[in-house]
Tab-separated table of C-alpha atoms in Angstrom:
chain	number	residue	atom	x	y	z
A	22	MET	CA	-8.101	5.730	-4.292
A	23	LEU	CA	-6.299	2.484	-5.100
A	24	LEU	CA	-5.754	3.719	-8.644
A	25	ASP	CA	-3.638	6.409	-7.012
A	26	THR	CA	-1.435	3.949	-5.125
A	27	SER	CA	0.344	2.723	-8.238
A	28	ILE	CA	-0.703	5.021	-11.105
A	29	VAL	CA	2.567	6.897	-10.657
A	30	SER	CA	4.627	3.757	-11.263
A	31	THR	CA	4.813	4.054	-15.066
A	32	ALA	CA	5.199	7.832	-14.765
A	33	VAL	CA	8.201	7.601	-12.423
A	34	PRO	CA	10.846	7.620	-15.179
A	35	ALA	CA	9.336	10.747	-16.762
A	36	ILE	CA	9.014	12.456	-13.374
A	37	SER	CA	12.592	11.599	-12.432
A	38	ASP	CA	13.744	12.992	-15.782
A	39	GLU	CA	11.819	16.272	-15.404
A	40	PHE	CA	12.962	16.900	-11.831
A	41	HIS	CA	16.403	15.238	-12.263
A	42	ALA	CA	15.734	13.253	-9.100
A	43	LEU	CA	16.224	9.539	-9.681
A	44	GLN	CA	17.265	9.280	-6.028
A	45	ASP	CA	13.695	10.267	-5.035
A	46	VAL	CA	11.971	7.484	-6.992
A	47	GLY	CA	11.258	5.454	-3.878
A	48	TRP	CA	9.734	8.444	-2.127
A	49	TYR	CA	7.063	9.020	-4.787
A	50	ALA	CA	5.338	5.895	-3.496
A	51	ALA	CA	6.799	5.821	0.015
A	52	ALA	CA	5.514	9.332	0.819
A	53	TYR	CA	1.977	8.267	-0.108
A	54	ASN	CA	2.238	5.179	2.055
A	55	LEU	CA	3.933	7.181	4.813
A	56	GLY	CA	0.968	9.545	5.024
A	57	SER	CA	-1.401	6.601	5.112
A	58	ALA	CA	0.641	4.580	7.601
A	59	ALA	CA	1.095	7.508	9.990
A	60	LEU	CA	-2.630	8.342	10.111
A	61	GLN	CA	-4.159	4.875	9.612
A	62	PRO	CA	-4.240	3.824	13.303
A	63	LEU	CA	-6.181	6.989	14.094
A	64	THR	CA	-8.868	6.312	11.489
A	65	GLY	CA	-10.371	3.471	13.515
A	66	LYS	CA	-10.901	5.816	16.444
A	67	ILE	CA	-12.320	8.515	14.182
A	68	TYR	CA	-14.869	6.143	12.622
A	69	ASN	CA	-15.830	4.852	16.065
A	70	CYS	CA	-16.435	8.358	17.425
A	71	PHE	CA	-17.821	10.421	14.543
A	72	ARG	CA	-20.492	9.932	11.890
A	73	LEU	CA	-19.390	7.623	9.109
A	74	LYS	CA	-20.578	9.804	6.249
A	75	TRP	CA	-18.845	13.012	7.309
A	76	SER	CA	-15.698	11.230	8.426
A	77	PHE	CA	-15.467	9.518	5.047
A	78	LEU	CA	-16.035	12.766	3.132
A	79	THR	CA	-13.402	14.577	5.204
A	80	PHE	CA	-10.809	11.957	4.324
A	81	PHE	CA	-11.918	12.229	0.704
A	82	LEU	CA	-11.379	16.013	0.709
A	83	ILE	CA	-7.851	15.638	2.107
A	84	PHE	CA	-7.115	13.054	-0.579
A	85	GLU	CA	-8.280	15.426	-3.314
A	86	VAL	CA	-6.201	18.327	-1.957
A	87	GLY	CA	-3.111	16.115	-2.046
A	88	SER	CA	-3.908	15.080	-5.616
A	89	VAL	CA	-4.103	18.724	-6.726
A	90	LEU	CA	-0.732	19.469	-5.132
A	91	CYS	CA	0.820	16.479	-6.923
A	92	GLY	CA	-0.551	17.528	-10.285
A	93	ALA	CA	0.687	21.084	-9.833
A	94	ALA	CA	4.095	20.085	-8.402
A	95	GLN	CA	7.001	22.243	-9.585
A	96	SER	CA	9.714	20.221	-7.865
A	97	SER	CA	10.376	16.761	-6.543
A	98	PRO	CA	9.957	17.824	-2.857
A	99	MET	CA	6.587	19.420	-3.681
A	100	LEU	CA	5.433	16.213	-5.335
A	101	ILE	CA	6.545	14.188	-2.317
A	102	VAL	CA	4.619	16.484	0.059
A	103	GLY	CA	1.522	16.214	-2.124
A	104	ARG	CA	1.812	12.427	-2.135
A	105	ALA	CA	2.028	12.422	1.670
A	106	ILE	CA	-1.129	14.560	1.984
A	107	ALA	CA	-2.997	12.369	-0.516
A	108	GLY	CA	-1.897	9.326	1.465
A	109	ALA	CA	-3.179	10.859	4.691
A	110	GLY	CA	-6.579	11.283	3.074
A	111	ALA	CA	-6.478	7.819	1.562
A	112	SER	CA	-5.868	6.302	5.006
A	113	GLY	CA	-9.572	6.530	5.814
A	114	LEU	CA	-11.115	5.644	2.459
A	115	LEU	CA	-10.738	1.882	2.028
A	116	SER	CA	-11.335	1.183	5.718
A	117	GLY	CA	-14.258	3.607	5.673
A	118	SER	CA	-15.888	1.907	2.695
A	119	ILE	CA	-15.593	-1.497	4.364
A	120	ILE	CA	-16.976	-0.173	7.678
A	121	ILE	CA	-19.887	1.530	5.895
A	122	VAL	CA	-20.852	-1.637	4.015
A	123	SER	CA	-20.476	-3.674	7.208
A	124	SER	CA	-22.797	-1.286	9.077
A	125	CYS	CA	-25.484	-1.690	6.406
A	126	VAL	CA	-25.829	-5.491	6.299
A	127	PRO	CA	-25.551	-8.444	8.712
A	128	LEU	CA	-22.401	-10.543	8.838
A	129	ARG	CA	-23.761	-13.338	6.644
A	130	ARG	CA	-24.248	-10.924	3.737
A	131	ARG	CA	-20.904	-9.140	3.953
A	132	PRO	CA	-18.482	-11.504	2.129
A	133	PRO	CA	-19.845	-10.931	-1.397
A	134	LEU	CA	-20.113	-7.172	-0.805
A	135	ILE	CA	-16.617	-6.937	0.671
A	136	GLY	CA	-15.466	-9.044	-2.280
A	137	THR	CA	-17.070	-6.521	-4.619
A	138	ILE	CA	-15.215	-3.671	-2.911
A	139	GLN	CA	-11.962	-5.582	-3.117
A	140	GLY	CA	-12.543	-6.521	-6.755
A	141	VAL	CA	-13.155	-2.906	-7.758
A	142	ALA	CA	-10.279	-1.717	-5.577
A	143	GLN	CA	-7.781	-4.223	-6.932
A	144	MET	CA	-8.912	-3.438	-10.471
A	145	GLY	CA	-7.832	0.118	-9.724
A	146	THR	CA	-4.481	-1.098	-8.468
A	147	VAL	CA	-3.705	-3.286	-11.459
A	148	ILE	CA	-4.924	-0.977	-14.249
A	149	ALA	CA	-3.203	2.053	-12.721
A	150	PRO	CA	0.168	1.491	-14.454
A	151	LEU	CA	-1.579	1.314	-17.828
A	152	VAL	CA	-3.557	4.499	-17.137
A	153	GLY	CA	-0.462	6.265	-15.837
A	154	GLY	CA	1.513	5.203	-18.881
A	155	ALA	CA	-1.203	6.489	-21.212
A	156	PHE	CA	-1.280	9.897	-19.517
A	157	THR	CA	2.521	10.133	-19.413
A	158	SER	CA	2.971	9.289	-23.091
A	159	GLY	CA	-0.151	10.947	-24.506
A	160	VAL	CA	-0.635	14.069	-22.388
A	161	THR	CA	1.440	14.598	-19.264
A	162	TRP	CA	2.201	12.635	-16.111
A	163	ARG	CA	0.351	15.363	-14.150
A	164	TRP	CA	-2.998	13.968	-15.300
A	165	SER	CA	-2.180	10.828	-13.326
A	166	PHE	CA	-3.158	12.988	-10.316
A	167	TYR	CA	-5.657	15.416	-11.838
A	168	ILE	CA	-7.827	12.452	-12.855
A	169	ASN	CA	-8.865	12.167	-9.204
A	170	LEU	CA	-10.819	15.441	-9.390
A	171	PRO	CA	-13.646	14.356	-11.738
A	172	PHE	CA	-13.797	10.977	-9.998
A	173	GLY	CA	-14.066	12.848	-6.699
A	174	ALA	CA	-17.081	14.814	-7.871
A	175	ILE	CA	-18.809	11.686	-9.164
A	176	VAL	CA	-18.339	9.909	-5.835
A	177	SER	CA	-18.663	12.606	-3.183
A	178	ILE	CA	-21.759	14.491	-4.352
A	179	PRO	CA	-24.127	11.475	-4.197
A	180	ILE	CA	-22.683	10.445	-0.812
A	181	ILE	CA	-23.687	13.824	0.652
A	182	PHE	CA	-27.343	12.967	0.056
A	183	LEU	CA	-27.188	9.332	1.200
A	184	ARG	CA	-28.403	8.125	4.576
A	185	ILE	CA	-25.605	5.973	5.966
A	186	PRO	CA	-26.264	3.871	9.093
A	187	GLU	CA	-23.811	3.912	11.987
A	188	GLN	CA	-22.067	0.695	13.002
A	189	ILE	CA	-22.476	1.464	16.759
A	190	GLN	CA	-24.255	3.979	18.979
A	191	LYS	CA	-22.271	7.229	19.116
A	192	LYS	CA	-22.160	10.201	21.445
A	193	PRO	CA	-22.925	13.735	20.199
A	194	ALA	CA	-20.003	15.382	18.435
A	195	ARG	CA	-19.859	18.227	21.024
A	196	GLU	CA	-19.302	15.750	23.830
A	197	ILE	CA	-16.554	13.963	21.906
A	198	LEU	CA	-14.776	17.189	20.940
A	199	SER	CA	-14.571	18.301	24.572
A	200	ARG	CA	-12.568	15.149	25.403
A	201	LEU	CA	-11.034	14.553	21.988
A	202	HIS	CA	-7.569	13.617	23.246
A	203	ARG	CA	-9.031	10.772	25.300
A	204	HIS	CA	-11.449	9.452	22.680
A	205	LEU	CA	-8.862	9.425	19.877
A	206	ASP	CA	-5.771	8.665	22.010
A	207	LEU	CA	-3.921	11.611	20.507
A	208	VAL	CA	-0.968	10.983	22.827
A	209	GLY	CA	-0.568	7.498	21.366
A	210	PHE	CA	-0.821	8.920	17.863
A	211	ALA	CA	1.788	11.605	18.691
A	212	LEU	CA	4.181	8.814	19.729
A	213	LEU	CA	3.554	6.222	17.022
A	214	ALA	CA	3.543	8.541	13.996
A	215	PRO	CA	7.000	10.066	14.688
A	216	ALA	CA	8.434	6.596	15.302
A	217	VAL	CA	7.277	5.541	11.835
A	218	VAL	CA	8.559	8.738	10.218
A	219	GLN	CA	11.996	8.451	11.840
A	220	LEU	CA	12.340	4.821	10.769
A	221	LEU	CA	11.485	5.597	7.159
A	222	LEU	CA	13.786	8.593	7.022
A	223	ALA	CA	16.638	6.465	8.340
A	224	LEU	CA	16.014	3.843	5.672
A	225	GLU	CA	15.765	6.452	2.919
A	226	PHE	CA	18.843	8.452	3.949
A	227	GLY	CA	21.071	5.458	4.657
A	228	GLY	CA	23.448	4.854	1.773
A	229	ASN	CA	22.007	7.791	-0.206
A	230	GLN	CA	22.312	11.224	1.386
A	231	PHE	CA	24.333	9.895	4.349
A	232	PRO	CA	26.453	6.791	5.059
A	233	TRP	CA	24.789	4.047	7.080
A	234	ASN	CA	27.177	4.673	9.988
A	235	SER	CA	26.603	8.439	10.001
A	236	SER	CA	25.268	10.208	13.069
A	237	GLN	CA	22.152	11.260	11.149
A	238	VAL	CA	21.104	7.730	10.197
A	239	ILE	CA	22.043	6.162	13.524
A	240	GLY	CA	20.246	8.968	15.357
A	241	LEU	CA	17.073	8.370	13.369
A	242	PHE	CA	17.161	4.628	14.062
A	243	VAL	CA	17.719	5.246	17.786
A	244	GLY	CA	14.972	7.870	17.866
A	245	ALA	CA	12.522	5.560	16.106
A	246	PHE	CA	13.287	2.710	18.508
A	247	ALA	CA	13.048	4.901	21.622
A	248	THR	CA	9.797	6.528	20.538
A	249	PHE	CA	8.285	3.173	19.625
A	250	VAL	CA	9.196	1.720	23.039
A	251	VAL	CA	7.513	4.671	24.775
A	252	TRP	CA	4.423	4.135	22.602
A	253	ILE	CA	4.302	0.439	23.575
A	254	PHE	CA	4.215	1.328	27.283
A	255	TRP	CA	1.596	4.019	26.672
A	256	ASN	CA	-0.546	1.736	24.521
A	257	ARG	CA	-0.413	-0.991	27.189
A	258	TYR	CA	-1.402	1.573	29.825
A	259	LYS	CA	-4.411	2.682	27.758
A	260	GLY	CA	-5.608	-0.912	27.317
A	261	ASP	CA	-8.653	-1.252	25.081
A	262	GLU	CA	-8.814	2.531	24.704
A	263	GLY	CA	-5.369	2.622	23.123
A	264	LEU	CA	-4.690	3.507	19.521
A	265	LEU	CA	-4.137	-0.180	18.594
A	266	PRO	CA	-5.306	-2.327	21.548
A	267	PHE	CA	-2.912	-5.190	22.273
A	268	SER	CA	-5.843	-7.360	23.369
A	269	MET	CA	-7.029	-7.354	19.766
A	270	MET	CA	-3.667	-7.401	17.977
A	271	LYS	CA	-2.425	-10.465	19.866
A	272	ARG	CA	-5.155	-12.678	18.391
A	273	ARG	CA	-3.473	-14.990	15.921
A	274	VAL	CA	-6.026	-14.500	13.142
A	275	ILE	CA	-5.613	-10.739	13.270
A	276	TRP	CA	-1.819	-10.448	13.451
A	277	ALA	CA	-1.292	-13.249	10.922
A	278	SER	CA	-3.764	-11.618	8.518
A	279	ALA	CA	-2.040	-8.255	8.969
A	280	LEU	CA	1.358	-9.793	8.229
A	281	ASN	CA	0.022	-11.630	5.199
A	282	TYR	CA	-1.624	-8.476	3.833
A	283	SER	CA	1.549	-6.461	4.388
A	284	PHE	CA	3.789	-8.997	2.636
A	285	GLN	CA	1.451	-9.276	-0.356
A	286	MET	CA	1.288	-5.513	-0.777
A	287	GLU	CA	5.082	-5.352	-0.611
A	288	THR	CA	5.250	-7.711	-3.591
A	289	LEU	CA	2.555	-5.725	-5.420
A	290	PHE	CA	4.401	-2.419	-5.058
A	291	GLY	CA	7.751	-3.997	-5.833
A	292	THR	CA	6.358	-5.389	-9.069
A	293	SER	CA	4.310	-2.371	-10.143
A	294	TYR	CA	7.173	0.085	-9.612
A	295	TRP	CA	10.238	-1.822	-10.768
A	296	LEU	CA	8.903	-3.699	-13.782
A	297	PRO	CA	8.067	-0.395	-15.563
A	298	ILE	CA	11.595	0.823	-14.794
A	299	TYR	CA	12.962	-2.386	-16.307
A	300	PHE	CA	10.806	-1.997	-19.418
A	301	GLN	CA	11.595	1.688	-19.926
A	302	ALA	CA	15.222	1.819	-18.813
A	303	VAL	CA	16.487	-1.579	-19.997
A	304	LYS	CA	14.115	-2.431	-22.849
A	305	GLY	CA	13.908	1.216	-23.955
A	306	VAL	CA	10.120	1.359	-24.478
A	307	SER	CA	7.792	4.308	-23.857
A	308	ALA	CA	5.781	4.841	-20.681
A	309	ILE	CA	2.513	3.789	-22.313
A	310	LEU	CA	4.072	0.699	-23.854
A	311	SER	CA	5.517	-0.285	-20.475
A	312	GLY	CA	1.951	-0.079	-19.178
A	313	VAL	CA	0.814	-2.377	-21.985
A	314	TYR	CA	3.628	-4.766	-21.046
A	315	LEU	CA	2.017	-5.005	-17.579
A	316	LEU	CA	-1.232	-6.379	-19.014
A	317	PRO	CA	-0.385	-9.946	-17.893
A	318	THR	CA	-0.226	-8.653	-14.324
A	319	ILE	CA	-3.464	-6.714	-14.767
A	320	LEU	CA	-5.437	-9.569	-16.303
A	321	GLY	CA	-4.096	-12.347	-14.081
A	322	GLN	CA	-4.703	-10.433	-10.875
A	323	LEU	CA	-8.160	-9.246	-11.899
A	324	LEU	CA	-9.290	-12.714	-12.986
A	325	PHE	CA	-8.129	-14.449	-9.821
A	326	THR	CA	-9.465	-11.696	-7.543
A	327	VAL	CA	-12.956	-12.267	-8.933
A	328	LEU	CA	-12.546	-16.051	-8.928
A	329	ALA	CA	-11.346	-16.146	-5.309
A	330	GLY	CA	-14.178	-13.840	-4.217
A	331	VAL	CA	-16.702	-16.264	-5.695
A	332	LEU	CA	-15.059	-19.399	-4.326
A	333	VAL	CA	-14.184	-18.458	-0.738
A	334	PRO	CA	-17.820	-18.389	0.530
A	335	ARG	CA	-18.316	-21.838	-0.995
A	336	VAL	CA	-15.064	-23.373	0.202
A	337	GLY	CA	-15.515	-21.788	3.633
A	338	TYR	CA	-11.830	-21.581	4.565
A	339	VAL	CA	-9.504	-18.621	4.028
A	340	PRO	CA	-5.977	-20.130	4.469
A	341	PRO	CA	-6.026	-22.373	1.356
A	342	PHE	CA	-6.365	-19.304	-0.873
A	343	SER	CA	-3.623	-17.441	0.991
A	344	ILE	CA	-1.299	-20.465	0.903
A	345	PHE	CA	-1.906	-20.831	-2.834
A	346	ALA	CA	-0.955	-17.164	-3.217
A	347	GLY	CA	2.065	-17.673	-0.978
A	348	ILE	CA	3.372	-20.365	-3.333
A	349	LEU	CA	2.892	-18.569	-6.650
A	350	ILE	CA	3.999	-15.065	-5.631
A	351	PRO	CA	7.572	-15.981	-4.569
A	352	ILE	CA	7.993	-18.145	-7.671
A	353	GLY	CA	6.866	-15.385	-10.036
A	354	THR	CA	8.760	-12.551	-8.331
A	355	GLY	CA	11.818	-14.770	-7.930
A	356	LEU	CA	11.811	-15.335	-11.687
A	357	PHE	CA	11.786	-11.539	-12.158
A	358	SER	CA	15.296	-11.550	-10.680
A	359	THR	CA	16.530	-13.293	-13.846
A	360	LEU	CA	15.486	-10.424	-16.149
A	361	GLN	CA	18.237	-9.191	-18.476
A	362	PRO	CA	18.335	-6.898	-21.536
A	363	ASP	CA	17.829	-9.881	-23.846
A	364	THR	CA	15.074	-11.635	-21.851
A	365	SER	CA	12.371	-12.829	-24.255
A	366	THR	CA	8.781	-11.620	-24.222
A	367	ALA	CA	7.452	-15.108	-23.455
A	368	LYS	CA	9.480	-15.246	-20.251
A	369	TRP	CA	8.499	-11.912	-18.715
A	370	VAL	CA	4.859	-12.485	-19.690
A	371	GLY	CA	4.891	-15.915	-18.032
A	372	TYR	CA	6.604	-14.606	-14.909
A	373	GLN	CA	3.944	-11.895	-14.541
A	374	LEU	CA	1.102	-14.392	-14.905
A	375	ILE	CA	2.513	-16.648	-12.196
A	376	ALA	CA	2.902	-13.813	-9.674
A	377	SER	CA	-0.351	-11.999	-10.513
A	378	CYS	CA	-2.584	-15.075	-10.375
A	379	GLY	CA	-1.269	-15.833	-6.911
A	380	ARG	CA	-1.676	-12.257	-5.726
A	381	GLY	CA	-5.203	-12.021	-7.094
A	382	ALA	CA	-6.202	-15.151	-5.182
A	383	GLY	CA	-4.770	-13.906	-1.902
A	384	LEU	CA	-5.115	-10.132	-1.596
A	385	GLN	CA	-8.665	-9.985	-0.265
A	386	MET	CA	-8.327	-12.949	2.111
A	387	PRO	CA	-6.931	-11.020	5.129
A	388	ILE	CA	-9.995	-8.745	5.093
A	389	VAL	CA	-12.348	-11.725	4.885
A	390	ALA	CA	-10.527	-13.402	7.790
A	391	VAL	CA	-10.599	-10.331	10.036
A	392	GLN	CA	-14.239	-9.539	9.192
A	393	ASN	CA	-15.182	-12.948	10.555
A	394	ALA	CA	-12.995	-12.669	13.676
A	395	VAL	CA	-14.309	-9.452	15.276
A	396	ASP	CA	-17.644	-7.956	16.339
A	397	GLN	CA	-19.080	-4.608	15.268
A	398	ARG	CA	-17.483	-2.617	18.100
A	399	GLU	CA	-14.033	-3.906	17.185
A	400	LEU	CA	-14.513	-3.612	13.436
A	401	SER	CA	-13.201	-0.058	12.954
A	402	THR	CA	-10.074	-0.631	15.030
A	403	ALA	CA	-9.396	-4.061	13.493
A	404	MET	CA	-9.689	-2.700	9.963
A	405	ALA	CA	-7.466	0.256	10.859
A	406	PHE	CA	-4.798	-2.136	12.156
A	407	LEU	CA	-5.053	-4.375	9.099
A	408	LEU	CA	-4.765	-1.490	6.669
A	409	TRP	CA	-2.012	0.107	8.749
A	410	ALA	CA	-0.017	-3.085	8.238
A	411	GLN	CA	-0.866	-2.876	4.527
A	412	TYR	CA	0.668	0.613	4.361
A	413	ILE	CA	3.585	0.371	6.788
A	414	GLY	CA	5.089	-2.732	5.176
A	415	PRO	CA	5.241	-1.377	1.601
A	416	THR	CA	6.410	1.995	2.913
A	417	ILE	CA	9.427	0.385	4.573
A	418	PHE	CA	10.065	-1.990	1.690
A	419	LEU	CA	9.834	0.709	-0.985
A	420	THR	CA	12.629	2.605	0.711
A	421	LEU	CA	14.590	-0.653	0.934
A	422	TYR	CA	13.934	-1.377	-2.753
A	423	ASN	CA	15.177	2.074	-3.695
A	424	THR	CA	18.232	1.772	-1.453
A	425	ILE	CA	19.117	-1.632	-2.928
A	426	PHE	CA	18.724	-0.327	-6.473
A	427	SER	CA	20.701	2.883	-5.978
A	428	THR	CA	23.486	1.151	-4.064
A	429	SER	CA	23.689	-1.660	-6.616
A	430	LEU	CA	23.753	0.708	-9.587
A	431	ARG	CA	26.500	2.851	-8.065
A	432	SER	CA	28.516	-0.300	-7.424
A	433	LEU	CA	27.882	-2.215	-10.656
A	434	VAL	CA	28.352	0.564	-13.223
A	435	PRO	CA	32.064	1.061	-12.379
A	436	GLN	CA	32.576	-2.717	-12.478
A	437	ILE	CA	30.740	-3.467	-15.732
A	438	ALA	CA	31.188	-0.104	-17.518
A	439	PRO	CA	34.362	1.464	-16.064
A	440	ASN	CA	34.361	4.318	-18.595
A	441	VAL	CA	30.956	5.586	-17.400
A	442	ASP	CA	30.341	7.994	-14.510
A	443	ALA	CA	27.991	6.076	-12.173
A	444	SER	CA	26.848	9.235	-10.370
A	445	ALA	CA	25.850	10.831	-13.680
A	446	VAL	CA	23.841	7.736	-14.659
A	447	VAL	CA	21.975	7.753	-11.338
A	448	ALA	CA	21.306	11.511	-11.511
A	449	ALA	CA	20.119	11.451	-15.126
A	450	GLY	CA	16.954	9.439	-14.509
A	451	ALA	CA	15.645	6.097	-15.669
A	452	THR	CA	15.503	6.980	-19.378
A	453	SER	CA	17.699	10.062	-19.898
A	454	PHE	CA	20.874	8.183	-18.968
A	455	ARG	CA	20.895	6.853	-22.557
A	456	ASP	CA	21.742	10.377	-23.762
A	457	LEU	CA	24.841	10.473	-21.547
A	458	VAL	CA	26.274	7.071	-22.416
A	459	SER	CA	28.168	6.338	-25.611
A	460	PRO	CA	26.815	3.585	-27.916
A	461	GLN	CA	29.847	1.444	-27.071
A	462	ASP	CA	29.181	1.589	-23.316
A	463	LEU	CA	25.371	1.410	-23.448
A	464	PRO	CA	25.083	-2.431	-23.491
A	465	SER	CA	27.239	-2.672	-20.360
A	466	VAL	CA	25.211	0.020	-18.576
A	467	LEU	CA	21.992	-1.824	-19.458
A	468	VAL	CA	23.393	-4.973	-17.879
A	469	ALA	CA	24.263	-2.994	-14.735
A	470	TYR	CA	20.724	-1.551	-14.698
A	471	SER	CA	19.064	-4.962	-15.100
A	472	ASP	CA	21.327	-6.549	-12.472
A	473	SER	CA	20.436	-3.755	-10.038
A	474	ILE	CA	16.732	-4.331	-10.656
A	475	ASP	CA	17.304	-8.081	-10.188
A	476	ASN	CA	18.698	-7.348	-6.729
A	477	VAL	CA	15.469	-5.538	-5.892
A	478	PHE	CA	13.418	-8.577	-6.885
A	479	TYR	CA	15.369	-10.804	-4.498
A	480	LEU	CA	13.784	-8.832	-1.664
A	481	VAL	CA	10.373	-8.834	-3.402
A	482	ALA	CA	10.503	-12.635	-3.548
A	483	ALA	CA	11.513	-12.790	0.122
A	484	ALA	CA	8.399	-10.758	0.986
A	485	GLY	CA	6.323	-13.312	-0.921
A	486	VAL	CA	7.816	-16.103	1.194
A	487	GLY	CA	6.850	-14.161	4.320
A	488	GLY	CA	3.249	-14.069	3.095
A	489	PHE	CA	3.310	-17.854	2.649
A	490	PHE	CA	4.283	-18.470	6.290
A	491	ALA	CA	1.783	-15.905	7.627
A	492	ALA	CA	-1.050	-17.557	5.679
A	493	TRP	CA	-1.016	-20.615	7.936
A	494	GLY	CA	-2.213	-18.572	10.917
A	495	MET	CA	-5.221	-16.909	9.286
A	496	GLY	CA	-7.906	-18.944	11.006
A	497	TRP	CA	-8.749	-22.546	10.168
A	498	TYR	CA	-12.456	-22.216	10.824
A	499	ASP	CA	-15.422	-22.477	8.481
A	500	ILE	CA	-16.577	-18.936	7.729
A	501	ARG	CA	-19.847	-20.353	6.430
A	502	GLN	CA	-20.731	-21.068	10.061
A	503	LYS	CA	-19.583	-17.598	11.128
A	504	ASN	CA	-21.645	-15.699	8.557
A	505	ARG	CA	-24.582	-14.886	10.757
A	506	GLU	CA	-25.515	-11.965	12.965
A	507	SER	CA	-23.070	-11.850	15.882
A	508	PRO	CA	-24.591	-12.343	19.358
A	509	GLY	CA	-25.040	-9.048	21.116
A	510	GLU	CA	-24.255	-7.042	18.026
A	511	PRO	CA	-25.736	-3.558	18.394
A	512	PRO	CA	-28.421	-2.565	15.892
A	513	ALA	CA	-27.491	-0.167	13.119
A	514	VAL	CA	-28.317	3.450	13.877
A	515	GLU	CA	-29.302	5.817	11.094
A	516	GLY	CA	-27.113	8.910	10.866
C-alpha cells in the first residue's frame, strides 16, 4: 500500500506528457491522499464495530479496484478518480495492520512488531520511485498500478484463512447494522469529509483554473470553514462517540504526535515528487535514471528506519529521535532549494542523505508514542486520527506545492526567457517542453524550471521545521516502563 503512495512520483512526467496535463500533477498524489483523508476518521469506528479480518479485506478490495482504474486510465480525470478510490481503500490498511498486530500481543511486545511493520512500510515508500521509474522507462507507467494485483493475491488469500483475534468485545453485525448511523457517526463523517474536499478544491483551483479572489475559490473556502465549524459542534455533542473524540485528541502526546507525523509526511511527499521532476525536467534524465538518482534517499531512510526501530526500545524515550529528525529534515530539504541546472552530483546526493537519515529516524516515532499513550478501546480511534493527520497534511501541502510551482513557472518564464510562451511550457509537461523551446532559449527555461522547484522546497523545509517543534510534545516518559499489559485491558477475542 505504501509503495502506491509514491510509486507514481517518477512516472508523473510521463503521465503529464501522455495526457497533456501538467496542471494536474499535484492531483495525482493529492487525490490518493484525499480519498484516504476523507475516509480515515471513519476507519477507527469500522474497526471498533466490525471484525478485523473482514474489515481489512474490504478495504483491500477497494484499494485493488482503484489500482485497476488507475492502470486502465484513458484520461487525466479518470486517473485522478482511480487514485481517489485507491486512497479510500488504503485508508484502512496501515491502521488495520497495526490494530491487528496490537490485538495479537500484549503491549510490552508491540514495539518491535510495530517497528517491523513500519520498516517494511517505509521500505515501500522509499523504493517506490525507483520501481515506478523502472516501469515507466522499461514497460509503461500503467504497471506502477497493475503491480498491486499480484501483490493483492499474495496477501489477501492467506488472510482469508487466518484466525485473527479481536482487540475488544464486539456486538453481532446484525445489531450494529440496524443502528449503523449511531455506531459509525455517519452524520459526523458527512460533515467532515465535505469540509476537507472543499478546502482541497479551493487550494487546487486557486491561481490555476480560477483567480484566488474569484467567487468559486472564495466560495469553497467559506464552505469548507462553515462545514468544519458545524462538524466541531456536532463532534462535541457526540462526545466520546464522535468521529474523532475531542477528549482523546486534546491529549498533548496524541495531537503533538499527529502534527509531527503530518509534517514529516509533507516533507516525504515534497521530496519524492519534486526531486524526480527536477532530475527529469532540469537534468534531462530518463524516468528510471531519476529513480536511481533517488537511491541516497532510499538507502538513508531505510537504514535509519531500521536503526531507530532497534534503538528506541533501549533508549526508552521517543522525543530524542523525533527532535533529531526535526533538525536534519529542514537542513536537507532547505538545501534542495539551492538546486540549479549545474548543481553537482555530490551536492544533491549529500542533500538527500541529510534529509533521508533524519526522516528515517523519525517517521515511526509518532506511532510508537501513541501506542504507549492509549488503551485497547481507544487504539482504533487513536490510530485513525494519527493516520488521518498523516494524509490530510500532505494532501493540503501537495496542492500548495503544485500551486507554488505552477504560479512560479508562469511568472519566471516571461522574466528569464521572454521569447518563450509560458503557457505552452506549462501545458507541454515536465519533459516535452524541451521540444517546444529553441536551443537558444532552453538554458533560460531550465533556470526558470529549477527556480520554480526551489520555491517548492522552501515550503518543504518549513514543514520540516514544524515537525521539529511538534517533536517536543510527544511524551517525555520512559516507554520501557509502559510496555506491559494495560490495567483493565480486555482479553483478545478470537474472530
